[in-house]
């Protein structure tokens, strides 16, 4: 019987455990033990219920285009619990000079694909609009050199586009900074389009026409979630695993390669395993692997993480009626706010708030505001309430408020990330019985983490000769 340790009980570690559990149930002689340092499983996936509202503390949904999370939900019997975002209400605003300005229709990430809405939008200056027109004739870029997202966007659309769209969008998704993030790691599709077509606008239009011609299925919602919130996925997944093998409140202090196996130490106990999957943030993996391979540990430490804070406020019907339609707004750095973005949850996922409630979820922190994590909850609430008053004129007392802090939870894929991940992978291959999973390597979203956990388990099982197509 082979034994595998899994360190980390977030969605990545649980996805690895599920892959091994399925093998075990089909008669493969393999066992696992999962160690999670906190008292609960699920990592940053946490759903609370307050005053009839469903409050997401971490992720609220995942991208429909990335299939792995929805596939896992279907496998564990949650297929009929998947819901799409209410895209008929999909409208996003940018805070510009203190006011909400609607993002023009046809913008795909920050690439305009429809001429008239962009030309007529008050969001961009004439200079940027001229840049957008010229972008259509942008030459191909064949350099293999990585660069920052800001450098790429500025070359195509000018600096205003970086400030108004690229940076706030990346802050909202990655808690990141466009002037640091790697275009090849974060927006590989755009890097490919630039080398094939030159113009991103033309590249996106071509891709869309091809997709439209190939599929006659109706458009799918951009975001997918679960009826009972993201934690529904964790609770159901945990129920499919062997409860005796899931150790919470078990901080792993050391993972040491010895002879032909691994010794994992948690609390006062050390146990031997044939293999170990480390499914923690990369900085925690770095600390655990320091004695096994100093260079590997060094590269893992090099993956930067940012911290974030989410604040959800519940309001009454009057506030709900006063808020604009749409999914919410992004606040560019030039506006000088601490808030990066806010979601009008009652519009994006209407069933998450009764009709007589407004649910507003705000994001703070990210790579440029690490201080927020040290700020008291009272102060954070004050900041959010002041800024909501200024931006969307909410003066009312909230009916409830929840503040969630996530320290060093969001990986930042900076320039050179792909090469770093390659080095990590080749060093890992020199340590038989070791696999890594999590948001530090090949994708930060929930679907990527599900895939990374399943792939890590597949690699270990393949090494043990127990997997035919890992
Ligand atoms: C506020 C926020 C909003 C987000 N929004 C979205 C979104 O809307 N859509 C989306 O797709 N993605 C979103 N993400 C990203 C996504 O949720 C995460 O990247 C993903 O959930 C990470 O899962 P994980 O299992 O790799 O890591 P984690 O959830 O961080 O889990 C790692 C676990 O390892 C444990 N651990 C660490 N060290 C040890 C140790 N030494 N011993 C034992 N256990 C240890 C930790 O306690 C933790 O539970 C968001 C992230 C955050 C923080």
Coordinates of C-alpha atoms and ligand atoms in Angstrom, one line a residue:
X1 CA 0.0 0.0 0.0
X2 CA 1.5 3.4 -1.0
X3 CA 1.0 6.4 1.2
X4 CA 0.7 10.0 0.0
X5 CA 0.8 13.1 2.3
X6 CA -1.1 16.2 1.1
X7 CA -0.1 19.5 2.8
X8 CA -2.8 22.2 2.5
X9 CA -6.5 21.8 2.5
X10 CA -7.6 24.6 0.2
X11 CA -9.3 23.8 -3.1
X12 CA -5.9 22.7 -4.6
X13 CA -5.2 20.1 -1.8
X14 CA -8.8 18.9 -1.8
X15 CA -8.7 18.4 -5.5
X16 CA -5.6 16.3 -5.2
X17 CA -7.2 14.3 -2.4
X18 CA -10.3 13.7 -4.5
X19 CA -8.2 12.3 -7.4
X20 CA -6.4 9.9 -5.1
X21 CA -9.7 9.0 -3.3
X22 CA -11.3 8.0 -6.7
X23 CA -8.3 5.7 -7.4
X24 CA -8.4 4.2 -3.9
X25 CA -12.2 3.5 -4.4
X26 CA -11.5 1.7 -7.7
X27 CA -9.1 -0.7 -5.9
X28 CA -5.7 1.0 -6.4
X29 CA -3.5 0.2 -3.3
X30 CA -3.0 3.8 -2.3
X31 CA -3.9 5.9 0.8
X32 CA -3.6 9.6 1.6
X33 CA -3.4 11.8 4.7
X34 CA -4.2 15.6 4.3
X35 CA -2.8 18.1 6.7
X36 CA -4.4 21.5 7.0
X37 CA -3.0 24.1 9.5
X38 CA -6.3 25.9 10.1
X39 CA -9.3 24.5 11.9
X40 CA -11.4 24.3 8.7
X41 CA -10.9 23.0 5.1
X42 CA -11.4 25.1 2.0
X43 CA -8.6 27.8 2.3
X44 CA -9.9 31.1 0.9
X45 CA -13.3 29.6 -0.2
X46 CA -15.6 30.7 2.7
X47 CA -19.3 31.4 2.4
X48 CA -21.3 33.0 5.3
X49 CA -25.0 33.7 5.6
X50 CA -26.1 37.0 7.1
X51 CA -29.6 38.4 7.3
X52 CA -30.9 36.2 4.4
X53 CA -27.9 37.1 2.3
X54 CA -25.1 34.9 1.0
X55 CA -21.8 36.5 1.7
X56 CA -18.6 35.3 0.0
X57 CA -15.5 36.0 2.0
X58 CA -13.0 35.0 -0.8
X59 CA -13.8 34.1 -4.4
X60 CA -17.5 34.6 -5.4
X61 CA -17.4 32.6 -8.7
X62 CA -15.1 31.3 -11.4
X63 CA -14.6 31.9 -15.1
X64 CA -16.9 29.7 -17.1
X65 CA -14.4 29.4 -19.9
X66 CA -12.0 27.5 -17.7
X67 CA -13.8 24.1 -17.3
X68 CA -12.0 22.3 -14.4
X69 CA -14.0 23.7 -11.4
X70 CA -17.4 23.1 -13.1
X71 CA -16.2 19.6 -14.2
X72 CA -15.3 18.8 -10.6
X73 CA -18.6 20.0 -9.4
X74 CA -20.4 17.8 -11.9
X75 CA -18.3 14.8 -10.8
X76 CA -19.2 15.3 -7.1
X77 CA -22.9 15.6 -7.9
X78 CA -23.3 19.4 -7.9
X79 CA -24.0 19.8 -11.7
X80 CA -27.5 21.0 -11.0
X81 CA -26.3 23.5 -8.4
X82 CA -24.1 25.5 -10.9
X83 CA -25.4 28.9 -11.7
X84 CA -24.3 31.6 -14.1
X85 CA -23.9 35.3 -13.5
X86 CA -26.8 37.5 -14.5
X87 CA -25.2 38.7 -17.7
X88 CA -28.2 40.6 -18.9
X89 CA -27.1 43.1 -16.1
X90 CA -23.4 42.9 -17.0
X91 CA -22.2 46.4 -17.0
X92 CA -19.1 47.7 -15.3
X93 CA -18.2 51.2 -14.3
X94 CA -14.9 52.9 -14.0
X95 CA -14.5 55.7 -11.4
X96 CA -13.3 58.7 -13.3
X97 CA -12.9 62.0 -11.5
X98 CA -15.1 60.7 -8.7
X99 CA -18.0 59.7 -11.0
X100 CA -19.0 56.3 -12.4
X101 CA -18.5 56.1 -16.1
X102 CA -19.7 53.0 -17.9
X103 CA -17.1 50.8 -19.7
X104 CA -18.0 50.9 -23.4
X105 CA -19.7 47.9 -24.9
X106 CA -17.4 45.6 -26.8
X107 CA -14.3 45.9 -24.6
X108 CA -12.8 42.5 -24.1
X109 CA -10.5 42.9 -21.1
X110 CA -9.0 46.2 -22.3
X111 CA -9.2 45.5 -26.0
X112 CA -11.9 47.5 -27.9
X113 CA -13.7 45.3 -30.5
X114 CA -16.6 47.7 -31.3
X115 CA -15.8 51.0 -32.8
X116 CA -18.8 53.2 -32.1
X117 CA -19.3 52.6 -28.3
X118 CA -15.6 53.3 -27.8
X119 CA -15.5 56.4 -30.0
X120 CA -18.6 57.8 -28.1
X121 CA -17.4 56.9 -24.6
X122 CA -16.5 59.8 -22.4
X123 CA -14.1 57.6 -20.6
X124 CA -11.2 58.0 -23.0
X125 CA -9.4 61.2 -24.2
X126 CA -9.2 61.9 -28.0
X127 CA -5.5 60.9 -27.8
X128 CA -6.4 57.4 -26.6
X129 CA -9.1 57.1 -29.2
X130 CA -6.6 57.9 -31.9
X131 CA -4.2 55.3 -30.4
X132 CA -7.1 52.8 -30.6
X133 CA -7.6 53.5 -34.3
X134 CA -3.9 53.2 -35.0
X135 CA -3.8 49.9 -33.0
X136 CA -5.6 48.2 -35.9
X137 CA -2.3 48.5 -37.8
X138 CA 0.1 47.5 -35.0
X139 CA 3.0 45.4 -36.3
X140 CA 3.7 41.9 -35.1
X141 CA 6.0 41.4 -32.2
X142 CA 8.2 38.4 -32.5
X143 CA 10.5 38.9 -29.5
X144 CA 10.6 36.0 -27.1
X145 CA 11.4 38.5 -24.3
X146 CA 8.8 38.7 -21.6
X147 CA 7.5 42.2 -20.6
X148 CA 5.0 43.7 -18.1
X149 CA 1.3 44.0 -18.9
X150 CA 1.7 47.8 -18.7
X151 CA 4.4 47.8 -21.3
X152 CA 2.3 45.8 -23.7
X153 CA -0.9 47.8 -23.2
X154 CA 0.9 51.1 -23.4
X155 CA 2.6 50.1 -26.7
X156 CA -0.9 49.3 -28.2
X157 CA -3.2 51.8 -26.6
X158 CA -1.2 54.4 -24.7
X159 CA -0.7 55.1 -21.0
X160 CA -4.3 56.2 -20.3
X161 CA -5.5 52.7 -21.1
X162 CA -3.0 51.3 -18.6
X163 CA -4.2 53.7 -15.9
X164 CA -8.0 53.4 -16.6
X165 CA -8.4 49.8 -17.5
X166 CA -5.4 47.4 -17.4
X167 CA -4.3 48.3 -13.9
X168 CA -7.7 48.4 -12.3
X169 CA -8.7 45.1 -14.0
X170 CA -5.5 43.4 -12.8
X171 CA -5.9 44.8 -9.4
X172 CA -9.5 43.4 -9.3
X173 CA -8.5 39.9 -10.5
X174 CA -5.0 39.4 -9.2
X175 CA -4.6 42.1 -6.5
X176 CA -1.8 42.9 -8.9
X177 CA 0.1 45.8 -10.5
X178 CA 0.2 46.1 -14.3
X179 CA 3.7 47.5 -14.1
X180 CA 5.0 44.3 -12.5
X181 CA 2.9 41.4 -13.9
X182 CA 4.2 39.3 -16.7
X183 CA 2.2 39.5 -19.9
X184 CA 3.2 36.0 -20.9
X185 CA 2.1 34.5 -17.6
X186 CA -1.0 36.6 -17.0
X187 CA -2.3 37.3 -20.6
X188 CA -0.7 34.6 -22.7
X189 CA -3.5 34.8 -25.2
X190 CA -2.7 38.5 -25.9
X191 CA 1.0 37.7 -26.2
X192 CA 0.2 35.0 -28.9
X193 CA -2.2 37.4 -30.7
X194 CA 0.4 40.0 -30.9
X195 CA 2.9 37.7 -32.4
X196 CA 0.4 36.3 -34.9
X197 CA -1.7 39.4 -35.8
X198 CA 0.1 42.4 -34.5
X199 CA -3.1 44.2 -33.6
X200 CA -4.9 42.8 -30.5
X201 CA -8.2 44.2 -31.8
X202 CA -7.9 42.3 -35.1
X203 CA -6.7 39.2 -33.3
X204 CA -9.7 39.1 -30.9
X205 CA -12.2 39.8 -33.7
X206 CA -10.7 36.9 -35.7
X207 CA -10.8 34.6 -32.7
X208 CA -14.4 35.5 -32.0
X209 CA -15.6 35.0 -35.6
X210 CA -13.9 31.6 -35.6
X211 CA -15.6 30.6 -32.3
X212 CA -19.0 31.9 -33.5
X213 CA -18.7 29.8 -36.7
X214 CA -17.6 26.7 -34.9
X215 CA -20.3 26.7 -32.2
X216 CA -24.0 27.2 -32.5
X217 CA -24.5 26.9 -28.8
X218 CA -25.9 30.0 -27.0
X219 CA -23.5 32.3 -25.3
X220 CA -22.6 31.1 -21.8
X221 CA -22.5 33.4 -18.7
X222 CA -19.0 34.8 -18.1
X223 CA -18.9 33.7 -14.4
X224 CA -20.2 30.4 -12.8
X225 CA -20.9 29.9 -9.2
X226 CA -22.9 27.6 -6.9
X227 CA -26.5 28.2 -5.6
X228 CA -25.3 27.9 -2.0
X229 CA -22.1 29.7 -2.5
X230 CA -18.5 28.6 -3.2
X231 CA -18.3 26.7 0.1
X232 CA -20.9 24.3 -1.2
X233 CA -18.1 22.9 -3.4
X234 CA -15.8 22.5 -0.4
X235 CA -18.5 20.9 1.8
X236 CA -19.5 18.4 -0.9
X237 CA -16.0 17.6 -1.9
X238 CA -15.0 17.0 1.8
X239 CA -18.1 14.7 2.1
X240 CA -16.7 12.6 -0.8
X241 CA -13.3 12.1 1.0
X242 CA -12.4 9.8 3.9
X243 CA -13.0 12.0 7.0
X244 CA -10.4 10.0 9.0
X245 CA -7.7 11.1 6.6
X246 CA -8.3 14.8 6.9
X247 CA -6.3 16.4 9.7
X248 CA -7.3 20.0 10.4
X249 CA -5.4 22.2 12.9
X250 CA -2.3 20.3 11.7
X251 CA 0.5 22.7 10.8
X252 CA 3.2 20.9 8.8
X253 CA 6.6 22.2 10.1
X254 CA 8.9 20.0 8.0
X255 CA 8.9 17.9 4.9
X256 CA 12.2 16.0 4.6
X257 CA 13.3 13.6 1.8
X258 CA 14.8 10.5 3.5
X259 CA 16.0 7.3 1.7
X260 CA 13.2 6.5 -0.8
X261 CA 10.4 8.4 0.9
X262 CA 9.4 11.6 2.8
X263 CA 9.0 12.4 6.5
X264 CA 6.3 14.8 7.3
X265 CA 6.3 16.5 10.7
X266 CA 3.1 18.1 12.1
X267 CA 2.9 19.0 15.8
X268 CA 4.7 16.4 17.8
X269 CA 4.2 13.7 15.2
X270 CA 6.4 12.6 12.3
X271 CA 5.2 10.1 9.8
X272 CA 6.7 8.5 6.7
X273 CA 5.1 8.6 3.3
X274 CA 6.0 7.4 -0.2
X275 CA 5.2 10.8 -1.7
X276 CA 4.1 14.3 -0.7
X277 CA 1.9 16.8 -2.5
X278 CA 2.5 20.4 -1.2
X279 CA -0.6 22.4 -2.0
X280 CA 0.1 25.5 -0.1
X281 CA 0.9 29.0 -1.3
X282 CA 4.5 29.0 -2.8
X283 CA 6.0 30.8 0.1
X284 CA 4.9 28.1 2.5
X285 CA 6.1 25.4 0.1
X286 CA 9.5 27.2 0.0
X287 CA 9.9 27.1 3.8
X288 CA 9.0 23.4 3.9
X289 CA 11.5 22.4 1.1
X290 CA 14.4 24.5 2.3
X291 CA 16.3 21.4 3.7
X292 CA 15.5 19.2 0.7
X293 CA 16.7 21.6 -2.1
X294 CA 17.9 25.1 -1.3
X295 CA 17.7 26.3 -4.9
X296 CA 14.1 25.1 -5.3
X297 CA 13.2 26.8 -2.1
X298 CA 14.8 30.0 -3.3
X299 CA 12.8 30.0 -6.5
X300 CA 9.6 29.3 -4.6
X301 CA 10.3 32.2 -2.3
X302 CA 10.7 34.3 -5.4
X303 CA 7.0 34.0 -6.3
X304 CA 5.6 37.1 -4.7
X305 CA 2.1 37.2 -3.0
X306 CA -0.1 40.1 -2.2
X307 CA -2.7 40.4 0.6
X308 CA -6.3 41.4 0.1
X309 CA -9.4 42.4 2.1
X310 CA -13.0 41.9 1.2
X311 CA -15.8 43.9 2.9
X312 CA -19.4 43.0 2.4
X313 CA -22.1 45.5 3.4
X314 CA -25.8 44.8 3.5
X315 CA -28.3 47.7 3.0
X316 CA -32.0 48.1 2.8
X317 CA -34.3 48.4 -0.2
X318 CA -33.9 52.2 -0.5
X319 CA -30.2 51.9 -1.0
X320 CA -30.8 49.1 -3.5
X321 CA -33.0 51.3 -5.6
X322 CA -30.5 54.2 -5.5
X323 CA -27.6 52.1 -6.9
X324 CA -27.0 52.0 -10.6
X325 CA -27.6 48.8 -12.6
X326 CA -24.7 46.5 -13.4
X327 CA -22.1 44.4 -11.7
X328 CA -20.1 47.1 -10.0
X329 CA -17.1 49.4 -10.5
X330 CA -13.3 49.6 -10.6
X331 CA -11.4 52.4 -9.1
X332 CA -8.2 53.3 -10.9
X333 CA -5.2 54.2 -8.8
X334 CA -5.2 57.8 -10.1
X335 CA -8.5 58.3 -8.2
X336 CA -6.5 58.0 -4.9
X337 CA -8.9 55.6 -3.2
X338 CA -8.1 52.6 -1.0
X339 CA -10.9 50.6 -2.6
X340 CA -9.9 48.8 -5.7
X341 CA -13.3 47.6 -6.8
X342 CA -16.9 46.9 -5.6
X343 CA -19.5 44.4 -6.8
X344 CA -23.2 44.9 -6.6
X345 CA -23.8 41.3 -5.6
X346 CA -27.7 41.7 -5.8
X347 CA -27.3 42.3 -9.5
X348 CA -24.5 39.9 -10.4
X349 CA -26.0 36.9 -8.5
X350 CA -29.6 38.1 -7.6
X351 CA -30.5 35.1 -5.5
X352 CA -27.7 36.0 -3.0
X353 CA -29.8 38.8 -1.6
X354 CA -33.5 39.0 -0.9
X355 CA -35.3 41.6 -3.1
X356 CA -35.4 44.1 -0.2
X357 CA -31.6 44.1 0.3
X358 CA -28.6 45.6 -1.4
X359 CA -25.4 43.6 -1.1
X360 CA -22.2 45.5 -1.9
X361 CA -18.8 43.7 -1.8
X362 CA -15.7 45.8 -1.8
X363 CA -12.0 44.8 -2.5
X364 CA -9.0 46.5 -0.9
X365 CA -5.3 45.7 -0.7
X366 CA -3.3 44.2 -3.5
X367 CA 0.3 44.6 -4.4
X368 CA 0.4 48.4 -3.7
X369 CA -1.5 48.4 -0.4
X370 CA 0.0 45.7 1.8
X371 CA -0.6 48.0 4.8
X372 CA -4.3 47.2 4.7
X373 CA -3.8 43.9 6.3
X374 CA -2.4 45.6 9.5
X375 CA -5.4 48.0 9.5
X376 CA -8.1 47.4 12.1
X377 CA -11.5 46.2 11.0
X378 CA -13.1 49.4 12.3
X379 CA -10.8 51.6 10.3
X380 CA -11.3 49.4 7.1
X381 CA -15.0 49.8 7.5
X382 CA -14.7 53.5 7.9
X383 CA -12.6 53.8 4.8
X384 CA -15.1 51.7 2.8
X385 CA -18.1 53.7 4.1
X386 CA -16.4 57.0 3.3
X387 CA -15.5 56.0 -0.2
X388 CA -18.9 54.5 -1.0
X389 CA -20.5 57.7 0.2
X390 CA -18.2 59.7 -2.2
X391 CA -18.6 57.3 -5.2
X392 CA -22.1 56.0 -5.1
X393 CA -23.7 58.3 -2.5
X394 CA -24.5 55.7 0.1
X395 CA -25.1 57.6 3.3
X396 CA -27.2 55.0 5.1
X397 CA -26.0 52.9 8.0
X398 CA -25.4 49.3 6.7
X399 CA -27.7 46.7 8.2
X400 CA -24.6 44.5 8.6
X401 CA -21.0 44.5 7.6
X402 CA -18.4 41.7 7.3
X403 CA -14.6 42.2 6.9
X404 CA -12.3 39.4 5.7
X405 CA -8.6 39.6 5.6
X406 CA -6.5 37.3 3.4
X407 CA -2.8 37.6 4.1
X408 CA -0.3 36.8 1.3
X409 CA -3.0 34.7 -0.5
X410 CA -2.8 36.0 -4.1
X411 CA 0.2 35.0 -6.2
X412 CA 1.8 37.7 -8.4
X413 CA 3.1 36.4 -11.6
X414 CA 5.9 39.0 -12.3
X415 CA 8.1 39.2 -15.4
X416 CA 10.1 36.0 -15.7
X417 CA 7.4 33.9 -14.0
X418 CA 7.3 31.2 -16.7
X419 CA 11.0 30.6 -16.6
X420 CA 10.9 30.4 -12.8
X421 CA 8.1 27.8 -13.0
X422 CA 10.2 25.8 -15.5
X423 CA 13.2 25.9 -13.1
X424 CA 10.9 24.8 -10.2
X425 CA 9.5 21.9 -12.3
X426 CA 12.9 20.6 -13.4
X427 CA 14.2 20.7 -9.8
X428 CA 11.0 19.0 -8.6
X429 CA 11.7 16.2 -11.0
X430 CA 15.0 15.5 -9.2
X431 CA 13.1 14.9 -6.0
X432 CA 11.1 11.7 -6.7
X433 CA 7.7 11.6 -4.9
X434 CA 7.3 15.3 -4.7
X435 CA 4.5 17.3 -6.4
X436 CA 3.4 20.9 -6.1
X437 CA -0.1 22.4 -6.5
X438 CA -1.7 25.7 -5.8
X439 CA -2.1 29.2 -7.2
X440 CA 1.6 30.0 -7.3
X441 CA 2.4 28.3 -10.6
X442 CA 0.1 28.0 -13.6
X443 CA -3.0 30.0 -12.8
X444 CA -4.5 31.7 -9.9
X445 CA -8.2 31.2 -10.4
X446 CA -10.3 28.4 -8.7
X447 CA -10.5 26.3 -11.9
X448 CA -6.7 26.5 -12.3
X449 CA -6.2 25.4 -8.7
X450 CA -8.6 22.5 -9.2
X451 CA -6.6 21.4 -12.2
X452 CA -3.3 21.9 -10.4
X453 CA -4.4 19.6 -7.6
X454 CA -5.6 16.9 -9.9
X455 CA -2.4 17.1 -12.0
X456 CA -0.2 16.9 -9.0
X457 CA -2.0 13.7 -7.8
X458 CA -1.8 12.3 -11.4
X459 CA 2.0 12.9 -11.5
X460 CA 2.6 11.1 -8.2
X461 CA 0.3 8.2 -9.1
X462 CA 2.0 7.9 -12.5
X463 CA 5.4 7.8 -10.8
X464 CA 4.1 5.0 -8.7
X465 CA 2.9 3.2 -11.8
X466 CA -0.8 3.7 -10.8
X467 CA -2.0 6.1 -13.4
X468 CA -2.1 5.5 -17.1
X469 CA -2.8 9.0 -18.4
X470 CA -1.6 11.6 -15.8
Ligands
LIG1 C1 -10.2 37.6 -1.8 C2 -10.0 36.7 -2.9 C3 -10.9 36.7 -4.0 C4 -10.7 35.8 -5.0 N1 -11.6 35.8 -6.0 C5 -11.6 34.8 -7.0 C6 -12.6 34.7 -7.9 O1 -13.6 35.4 -7.8 N2 -12.5 33.7 -8.8 C7 -11.5 32.8 -8.9 O2 -11.4 31.9 -9.7 N3 -10.4 33.0 -8.0 C8 -10.5 33.9 -7.0 N4 -9.5 34.0 -6.1 C9 -8.3 33.1 -6.2 C10 -8.6 31.7 -5.7 O3 -9.6 31.7 -4.8 C11 -7.3 31.1 -5.1 O4 -6.2 31.3 -5.9 C12 -7.5 29.7 -4.7 O5 -8.7 29.4 -4.0 C13 -6.3 29.2 -4.0 O6 -6.5 27.8 -3.5 P1 -5.4 27.0 -2.9 O7 -5.9 25.7 -2.4 O8 -4.2 26.9 -3.9 O9 -4.8 27.9 -1.7 P2 -5.5 28.3 -0.3 O10 -6.9 28.5 -0.4 O11 -4.6 29.5 0.2 O12 -5.2 27.1 0.6 C14 -3.9 26.7 1.0 C15 -4.1 26.0 2.4 O13 -2.8 25.6 2.8 C16 -2.8 25.7 4.2 N5 -1.4 25.7 4.7 C17 -0.4 26.6 4.4 N6 0.7 26.3 5.0 C18 0.5 25.1 5.6 C19 1.3 24.2 6.4 N7 2.6 24.4 6.6 N8 0.7 23.0 6.9 C20 -0.6 22.8 6.6 N9 -1.4 23.6 5.9 C21 -0.9 24.7 5.4 C22 -3.5 27.0 4.5 O14 -4.0 27.1 5.8 C23 -4.6 27.0 3.4 O15 -5.8 26.5 3.9 C24 -9.6 34.9 -5.0 C25 -8.7 34.9 -4.0 C26 -8.9 35.8 -2.9 C27 -7.9 35.7 -1.7

